[in-house]
Coordinates of C-alpha atoms in Angstrom, one line a residue:
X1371 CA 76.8 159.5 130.7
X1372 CA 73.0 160.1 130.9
X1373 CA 69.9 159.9 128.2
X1374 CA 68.4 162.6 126.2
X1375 CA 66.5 162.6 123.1
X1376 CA 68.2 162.4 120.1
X1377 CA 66.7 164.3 116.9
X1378 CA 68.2 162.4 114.4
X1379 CA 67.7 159.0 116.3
X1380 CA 64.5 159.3 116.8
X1381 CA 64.6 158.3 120.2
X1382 CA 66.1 158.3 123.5
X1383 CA 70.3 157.9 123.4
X1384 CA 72.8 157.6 125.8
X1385 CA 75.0 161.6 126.0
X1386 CA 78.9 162.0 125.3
X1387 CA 80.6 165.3 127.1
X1388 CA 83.6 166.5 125.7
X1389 CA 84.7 168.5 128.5
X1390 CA 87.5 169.7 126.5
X1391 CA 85.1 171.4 123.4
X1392 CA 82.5 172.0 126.1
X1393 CA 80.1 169.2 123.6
X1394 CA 77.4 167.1 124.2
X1395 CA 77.3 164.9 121.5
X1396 CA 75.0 161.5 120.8
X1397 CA 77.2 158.2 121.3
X1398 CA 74.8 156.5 118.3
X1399 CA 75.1 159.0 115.7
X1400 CA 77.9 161.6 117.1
X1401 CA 75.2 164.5 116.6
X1402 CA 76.3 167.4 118.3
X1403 CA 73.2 168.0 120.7
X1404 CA 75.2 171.0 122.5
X1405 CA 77.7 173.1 121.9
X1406 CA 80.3 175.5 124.3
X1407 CA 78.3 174.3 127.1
X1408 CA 79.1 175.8 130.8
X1409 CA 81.0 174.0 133.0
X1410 CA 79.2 175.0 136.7
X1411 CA 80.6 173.0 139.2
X1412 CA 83.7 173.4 141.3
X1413 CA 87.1 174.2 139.4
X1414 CA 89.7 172.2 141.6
X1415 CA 92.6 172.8 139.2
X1416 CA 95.6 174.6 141.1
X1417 CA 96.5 177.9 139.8
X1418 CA 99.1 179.0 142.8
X1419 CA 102.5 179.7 141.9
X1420 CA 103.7 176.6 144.3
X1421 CA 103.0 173.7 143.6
X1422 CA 102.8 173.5 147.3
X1423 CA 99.5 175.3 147.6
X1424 CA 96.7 173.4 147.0
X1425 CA 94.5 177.2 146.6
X1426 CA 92.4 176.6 143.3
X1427 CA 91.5 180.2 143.7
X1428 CA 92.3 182.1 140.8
X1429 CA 91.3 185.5 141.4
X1430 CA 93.9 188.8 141.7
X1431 CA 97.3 188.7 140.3
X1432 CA 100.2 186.2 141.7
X1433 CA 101.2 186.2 145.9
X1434 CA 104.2 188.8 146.2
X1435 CA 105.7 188.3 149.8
X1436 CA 107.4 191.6 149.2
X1437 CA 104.2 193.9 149.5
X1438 CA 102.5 194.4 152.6
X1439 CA 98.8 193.7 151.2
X1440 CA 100.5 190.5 148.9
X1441 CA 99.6 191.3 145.3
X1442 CA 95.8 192.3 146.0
X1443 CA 96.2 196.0 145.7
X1444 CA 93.3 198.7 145.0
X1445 CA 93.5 201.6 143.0
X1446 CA 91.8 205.1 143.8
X1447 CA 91.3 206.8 139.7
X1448 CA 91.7 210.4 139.7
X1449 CA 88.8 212.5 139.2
X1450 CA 87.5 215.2 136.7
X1451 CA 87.8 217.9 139.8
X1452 CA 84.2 218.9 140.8
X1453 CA 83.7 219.5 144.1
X1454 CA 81.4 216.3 144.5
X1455 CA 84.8 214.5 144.2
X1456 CA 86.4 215.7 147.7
X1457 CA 85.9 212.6 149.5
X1458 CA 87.5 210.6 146.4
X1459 CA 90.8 213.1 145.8
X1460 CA 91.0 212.5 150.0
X1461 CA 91.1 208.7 149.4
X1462 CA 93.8 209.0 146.6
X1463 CA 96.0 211.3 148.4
X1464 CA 96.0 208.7 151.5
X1465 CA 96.7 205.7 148.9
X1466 CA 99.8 207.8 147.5
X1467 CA 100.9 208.9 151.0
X1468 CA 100.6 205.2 152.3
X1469 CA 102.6 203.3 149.1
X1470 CA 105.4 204.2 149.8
X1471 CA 106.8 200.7 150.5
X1472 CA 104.7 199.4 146.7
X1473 CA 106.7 202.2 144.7
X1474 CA 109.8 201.2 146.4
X1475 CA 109.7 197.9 145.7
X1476 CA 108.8 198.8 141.6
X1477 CA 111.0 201.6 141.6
X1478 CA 114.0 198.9 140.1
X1479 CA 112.0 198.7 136.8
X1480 CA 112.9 196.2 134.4
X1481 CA 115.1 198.8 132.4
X1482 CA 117.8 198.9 134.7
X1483 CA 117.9 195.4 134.8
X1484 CA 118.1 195.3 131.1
X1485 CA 120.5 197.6 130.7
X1486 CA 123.0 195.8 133.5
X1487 CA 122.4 192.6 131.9
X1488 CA 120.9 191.0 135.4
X1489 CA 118.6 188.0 136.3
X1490 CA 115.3 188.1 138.1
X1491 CA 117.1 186.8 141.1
X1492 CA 119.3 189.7 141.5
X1493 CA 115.9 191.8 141.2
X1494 CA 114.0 190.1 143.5
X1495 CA 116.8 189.8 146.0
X1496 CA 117.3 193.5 145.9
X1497 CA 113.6 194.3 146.5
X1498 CA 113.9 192.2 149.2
X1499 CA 116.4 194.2 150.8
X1500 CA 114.8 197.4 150.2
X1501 CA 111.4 195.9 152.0
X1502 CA 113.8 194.5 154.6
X1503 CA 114.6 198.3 155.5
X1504 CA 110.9 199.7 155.1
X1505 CA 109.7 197.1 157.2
X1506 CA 112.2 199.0 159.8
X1507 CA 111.3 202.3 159.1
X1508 CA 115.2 202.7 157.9
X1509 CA 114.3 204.4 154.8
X1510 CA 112.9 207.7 156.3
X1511 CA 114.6 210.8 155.7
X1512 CA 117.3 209.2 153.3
X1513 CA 117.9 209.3 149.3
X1514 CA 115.4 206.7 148.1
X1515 CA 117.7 206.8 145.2
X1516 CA 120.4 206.2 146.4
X1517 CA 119.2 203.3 148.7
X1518 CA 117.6 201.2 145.9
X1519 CA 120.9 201.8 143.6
X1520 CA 122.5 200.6 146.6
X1521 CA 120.1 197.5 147.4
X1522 CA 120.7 196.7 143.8
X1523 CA 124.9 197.0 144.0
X1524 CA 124.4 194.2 147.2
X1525 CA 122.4 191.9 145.8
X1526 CA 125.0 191.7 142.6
X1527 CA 127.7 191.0 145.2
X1528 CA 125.6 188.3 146.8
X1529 CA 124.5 187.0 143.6
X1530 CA 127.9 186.5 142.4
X1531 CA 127.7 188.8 139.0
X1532 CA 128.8 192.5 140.6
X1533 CA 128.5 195.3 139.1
X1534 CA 130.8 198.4 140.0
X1535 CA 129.5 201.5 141.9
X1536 CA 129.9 203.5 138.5
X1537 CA 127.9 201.2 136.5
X1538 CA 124.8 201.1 139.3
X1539 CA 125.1 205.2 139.1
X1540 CA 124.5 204.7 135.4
X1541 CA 121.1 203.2 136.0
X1542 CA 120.3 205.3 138.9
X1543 CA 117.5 208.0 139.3
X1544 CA 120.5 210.9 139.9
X1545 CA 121.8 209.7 142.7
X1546 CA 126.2 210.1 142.7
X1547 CA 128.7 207.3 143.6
X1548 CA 129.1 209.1 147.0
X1549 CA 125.6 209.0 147.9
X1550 CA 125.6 205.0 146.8
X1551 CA 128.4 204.4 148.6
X1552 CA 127.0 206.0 151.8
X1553 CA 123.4 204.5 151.4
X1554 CA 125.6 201.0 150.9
X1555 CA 127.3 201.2 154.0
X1556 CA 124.7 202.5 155.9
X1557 CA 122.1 199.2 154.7
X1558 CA 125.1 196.6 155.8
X1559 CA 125.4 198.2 159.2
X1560 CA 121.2 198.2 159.4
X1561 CA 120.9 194.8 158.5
X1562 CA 123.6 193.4 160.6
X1563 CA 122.4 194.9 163.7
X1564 CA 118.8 193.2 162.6
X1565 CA 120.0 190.1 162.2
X1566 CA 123.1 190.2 164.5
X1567 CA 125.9 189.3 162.7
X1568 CA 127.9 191.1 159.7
X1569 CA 126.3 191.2 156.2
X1570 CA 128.0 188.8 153.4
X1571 CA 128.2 190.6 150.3
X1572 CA 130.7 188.1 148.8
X1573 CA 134.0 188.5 147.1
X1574 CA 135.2 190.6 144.6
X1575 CA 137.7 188.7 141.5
X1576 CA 139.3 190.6 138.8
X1577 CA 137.7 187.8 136.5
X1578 CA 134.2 188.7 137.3
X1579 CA 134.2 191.7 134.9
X1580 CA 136.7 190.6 132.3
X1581 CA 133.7 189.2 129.7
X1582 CA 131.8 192.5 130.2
X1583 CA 134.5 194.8 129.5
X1584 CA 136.5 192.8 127.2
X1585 CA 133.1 192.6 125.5
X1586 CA 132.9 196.8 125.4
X1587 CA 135.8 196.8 123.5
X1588 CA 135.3 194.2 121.0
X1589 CA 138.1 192.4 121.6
X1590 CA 138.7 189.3 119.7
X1591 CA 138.1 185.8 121.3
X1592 CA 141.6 184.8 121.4
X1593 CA 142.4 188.2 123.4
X1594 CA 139.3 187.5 125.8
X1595 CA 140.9 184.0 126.6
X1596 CA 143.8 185.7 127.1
X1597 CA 143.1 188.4 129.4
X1598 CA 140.9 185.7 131.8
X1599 CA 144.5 183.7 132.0
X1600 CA 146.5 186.9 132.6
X1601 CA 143.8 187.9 135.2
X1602 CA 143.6 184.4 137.1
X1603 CA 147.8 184.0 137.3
X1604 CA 148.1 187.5 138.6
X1605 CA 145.9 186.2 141.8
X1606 CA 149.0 184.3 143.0
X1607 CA 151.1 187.4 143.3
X1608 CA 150.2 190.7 145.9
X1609 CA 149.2 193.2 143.5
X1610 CA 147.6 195.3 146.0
X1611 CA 145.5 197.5 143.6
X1612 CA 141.2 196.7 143.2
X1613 CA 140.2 194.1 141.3
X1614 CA 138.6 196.1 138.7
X1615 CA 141.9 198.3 138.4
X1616 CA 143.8 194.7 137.7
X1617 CA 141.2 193.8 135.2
X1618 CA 141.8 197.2 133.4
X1619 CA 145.8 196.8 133.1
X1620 CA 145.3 193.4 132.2
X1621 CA 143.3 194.2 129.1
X1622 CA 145.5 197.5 128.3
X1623 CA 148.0 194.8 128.2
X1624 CA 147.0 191.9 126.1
X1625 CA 145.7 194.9 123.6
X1626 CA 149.0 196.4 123.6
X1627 CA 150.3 192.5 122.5
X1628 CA 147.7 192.5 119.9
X1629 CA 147.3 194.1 116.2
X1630 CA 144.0 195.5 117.5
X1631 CA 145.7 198.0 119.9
X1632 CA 143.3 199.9 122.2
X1633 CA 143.7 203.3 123.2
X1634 CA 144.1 203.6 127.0
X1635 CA 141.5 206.6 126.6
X1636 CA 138.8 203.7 125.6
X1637 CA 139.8 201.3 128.0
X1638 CA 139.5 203.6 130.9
X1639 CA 135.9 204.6 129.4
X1640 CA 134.9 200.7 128.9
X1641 CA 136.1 199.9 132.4
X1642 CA 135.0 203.0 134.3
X1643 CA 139.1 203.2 136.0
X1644 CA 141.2 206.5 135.5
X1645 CA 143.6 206.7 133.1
X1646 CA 146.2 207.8 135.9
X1647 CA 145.0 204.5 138.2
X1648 CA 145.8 202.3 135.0
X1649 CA 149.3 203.4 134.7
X1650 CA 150.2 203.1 138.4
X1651 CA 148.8 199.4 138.3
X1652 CA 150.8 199.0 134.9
X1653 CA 154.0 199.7 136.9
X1654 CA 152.5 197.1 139.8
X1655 CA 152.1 194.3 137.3
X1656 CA 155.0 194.7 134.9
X1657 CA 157.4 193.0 137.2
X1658 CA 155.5 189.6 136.7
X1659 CA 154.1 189.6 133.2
X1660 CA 156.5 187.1 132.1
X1661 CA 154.6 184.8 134.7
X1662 CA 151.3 186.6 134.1
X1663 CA 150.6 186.7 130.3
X1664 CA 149.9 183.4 128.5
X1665 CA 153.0 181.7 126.2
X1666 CA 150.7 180.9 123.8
X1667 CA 149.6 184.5 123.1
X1668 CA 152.8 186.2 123.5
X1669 CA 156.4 185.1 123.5
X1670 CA 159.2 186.9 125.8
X1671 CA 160.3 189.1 122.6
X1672 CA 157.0 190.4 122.4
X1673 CA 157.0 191.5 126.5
X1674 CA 160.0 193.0 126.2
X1675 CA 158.9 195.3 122.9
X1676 CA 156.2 196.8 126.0
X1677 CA 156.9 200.2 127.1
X1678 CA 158.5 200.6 130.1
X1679 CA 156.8 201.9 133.3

């Protein structure tokens, strides 16, 4: 506290600062001798996004490892066209030639996310492949499409929630399942040679998908509860057909078992199998649904009332 003179006092007082209001107020009478004052000395709060770093700066946007100039980025505006503008069109050609590895990294836009139903982890894990593969000039010459939908398919397997190739092509900027398929094999084999050893992308369970589809149909909680028992017990047999063809036959069954009957047309549209690749797995599984499908859902009776394969 220091003195000043107080108006209403009459004389000189000892001062009250209320940092938080920015006041400087009389501790006799509680007259308000400032107001919204100016705070000039050093700010020593921490604004980093670590807690970590002990930076109080709090200038430019957040640190982002993934770009090459972190997050403090400078942007060239386009100009009206007169001819005093050359050296300024120059400078924003070079900035659009030379951010390449920038639009890459925001070329997985939130939408996609959205639409998938994904976490920020999965995004940032699949930017962080894509700048994995810039930083090696890997990208050159290739379908940035395509590589980004396939950065985005990996980092789904690694993150535990995949996603099949169909449902990454639904998000993609035109690029096919073939192309994603070819850009994903193609980013395993450049990363393992980086790093020297094969690429985890993590396994694949019938289960995984069984909400998401299940939910695509509506299906009732009962037959959702079901289908992830049917889809668990037929792990302990060799069904050799994909996990996402066992989690379509499993849900064409327990609708079949159901009053809400789905149409195998619908299933093979929620699922994203062929209708032909659900039969052939129906004739796989049908030897073991007595030991597949849940008592409680469906008695023996019921099994046998199922048509034949």
């Amino acid at each position: 506290m220091s003195d000043a003179y107080c108006t209403d006092c009459k004389r000189e007082t000892e001062l009250v600062v209320d940092h938080s209001a920015g006041d400087t107020l009389c501790s006799e009478c509680g007259l308000v001798l400032e107001s919204h004052s100016i705070d000039e000395t050093s700010e020593w709060r921490t604004f980093a996004n670590e807690s970590s770093n002990s930076d109080p700066n709090r200038v430019g946007g957040p640190t982002n490892p993934l770009l090459a100039d972190s997050a403090l980025t400078t942007v060239i505006a386009k100009t009206n066209g007169s001819s005093g503008d050359f050296l300024s069109n120059s400078l924003g050609r070079w900035q659009n030639r030379n951010g390449s590895a920038e639009r890459g990294t925001y070329s997985l836009n939130d939408s996609c996310f959205h639409r998938l139903g994904l976490v920020g982890t999965i995004k940032d894990r699949a930017n962080e492949i894509f700048k994995r593969l810039e930083d090696q000039k890997s990208t050159r010459g290739r379908n940035q499409d395509a590589l980004l939908a396939a950065c985005l398919y990996i980092s789904c397997r690694q993150e535990d929630k995949p996603r099949t190739i169909k449902e990454i092509c639904s998000v993609a900027n035109g690029a096919t399942k073939k192309e994603i398929g070819r850009a994903k094999d193609f980013i395993v084999k450049t990363l393992g040679l980086e790093t020297g050893h094969s690429v985890e992308l993590g396994a694949i369970h019938a289960g995984d998908f069984m909400k998401r589809f299940c939910s695509n149909l509506g299906m009732s909680h009962q037959a959702v509860r079901a289908a992830e028992e049917a889809v668990k017990k037929s792990e302990e047999f060799d069904i050799r057909r994909s996990p996402i063809s066992i989690a379509a036959v499993v849900i064409y069954i327990i609708t079949q078992l159901s009053d809400d009957k789905k149409p195998l047309k619908d299933i093979a549209v929620a699922t994203g199998v062929a209708e032909g690749t659900i039969r052939n797995s129906y004739k796989d599984l049908y030897p073991h649904l007595p030991k597949i499908i849940p008592s409680w859902y469906a008695k023996e009776e019921d099994l046998k009332n199922l048509s034949s394969p």
